[in-house]
Amino acid sequence: MAVLVHDLTGAGMIQERVRGQLVPEVFRDLASVEALWRSVESDPAALSTPYQRFDWVSAFVSAKLGCTPAEQDASLRVIVLRDPGGRPRVILPLQVARERGVRVARVIGCKHANYHMPMFASREAAAMRAEDLVGLLRQIGHEAGIDVYLLGHQPRFWDGAANPLTLHAAPAVSDAYGLILGPDPETTAKRVFSADARKKMRSKERKLIEAFGPVEYRVAANAEEVRAYLAAFFTQKAARFAAMGIANPYADEGIRRFIATGACRQDDPDEVQGAAIEVSALVACNDGRVFATFAGAVSDARYSGMMTSFDQDPIVGRSSPGDILLQHLIRDQTERGRRSFDLGVGEARYKANICDETIQLGEVTIAVTLRGHLFAVPAMAATRLKRRIKRSERLARWAKAVQKAIRRSARHGRSAGEAQT
């Protein structure tokens, strides 16, 4: 049997033996694999997170990995595992980059995707032996020039099915937090938010209305609204990060382009219905001022929060616009028939207050070569250290103090340099 490694014309073949009766293929561009990918994704039996939707990955690839075929070929690897009958069973999209001389494969959009699980064609496909899947990835890595796979944020379970990649995974630095929606908006709101919390939010929303006039929860309905809400998000985030003295990841033009592209349909950039990313906002009806934003990766059944922001004006802040928006968002997602909602990776008070599910995550390292193994050892040690710090109040306080000291030193250094010039 053979592993097919497709170039831009779909040609080329690398001989390889089959493990677990699955035949591997590696695609180097999205166009060659799009039809197959969409067919698996659209099957109700498929087991996948919203971050493995073709449109989510395509938006990231076009914005960050380069939009030309040559640029995609240099970094993109989409692994497809078929059964002996030719049916696709597993799809794993990867970006490969050279880091300190080592070719490292990570899931596409890894820093902006909460979950990096492969797409499985069914629960049966996900029930494959972990050893078979890891063995295949090692063999593919040898032929595709990969030294090590670093596959973080792997859910140990998804919709009740075990993820075979996580059998020997190390615990991730942080887990994710979610909740089950339904059966109707009012019942969900009463379950998620206490009577006291709902009363406080109604009071805060009234105060916001008294200060600024009528406000409204809105989901971006067209490209113009996407641009308006994202413009507010980027402005609000820039102010927030500046106040904290840390770098703004959304200053990257490629990331901005990715989010905007993902929030519109790939086949019609003016249409947002069915897009991979959904953008919502709490807006003043009189002048369109955006008090808070929320955006998430979506599938038919799930909303997965990617990012949120709020107006830094103290008058606005007293009304907790982000919390108001979140209550509206959860009601809306329930009403529209989505079954699951999550707030992504990382600890936060507001997540703990409303979520009833902890989505345990693992860090998967698969070394292909000795160089890859040597690269992975310190990377995994750093992950263990970060997790230990996160789980210890004393160490967390110490880490925050060190970070503040470093930021103060950096600001002082910049100020001194500016004074000299």
Coordinates of C-alpha atoms in Angstrom, one line a residue, residues 41-44 48-50 53 159 181 273-276 278 297-304 333-334 336-340:
E41 CA -17.6 18.1 7.6
S42 CA -21.2 18.1 6.3
D43 CA -21.9 14.5 7.5
P44 CA -24.0 14.6 10.7
S48 CA -15.2 17.7 15.0
T49 CA -14.7 21.1 16.8
P50 CA -15.6 24.4 15.0
R53 CA -14.2 23.6 9.7
D159 CA -19.3 15.1 22.6
L181 CA -27.7 24.7 26.1
Q273 CA -24.9 33.6 7.2
G274 CA -23.0 30.2 7.6
A275 CA -19.6 31.9 8.1
A276 CA -17.0 30.1 10.3
E278 CA -19.8 34.8 14.3
A297 CA -16.1 29.9 16.0
V298 CA -19.4 28.2 15.1
S299 CA -20.8 25.0 13.7
D300 CA -24.4 23.9 13.5
A301 CA -24.3 22.6 17.0
R302 CA -21.7 24.7 18.9
Y303 CA -20.6 28.2 19.7
S304 CA -17.0 28.4 20.9
Q333 CA -27.5 30.7 20.9
T334 CA -30.1 28.6 22.7
R336 CA -31.2 29.3 17.5
G337 CA -30.8 25.7 18.3
R338 CA -27.2 25.3 19.2
R339 CA -26.6 22.6 21.8
S340 CA -23.3 23.5 23.2

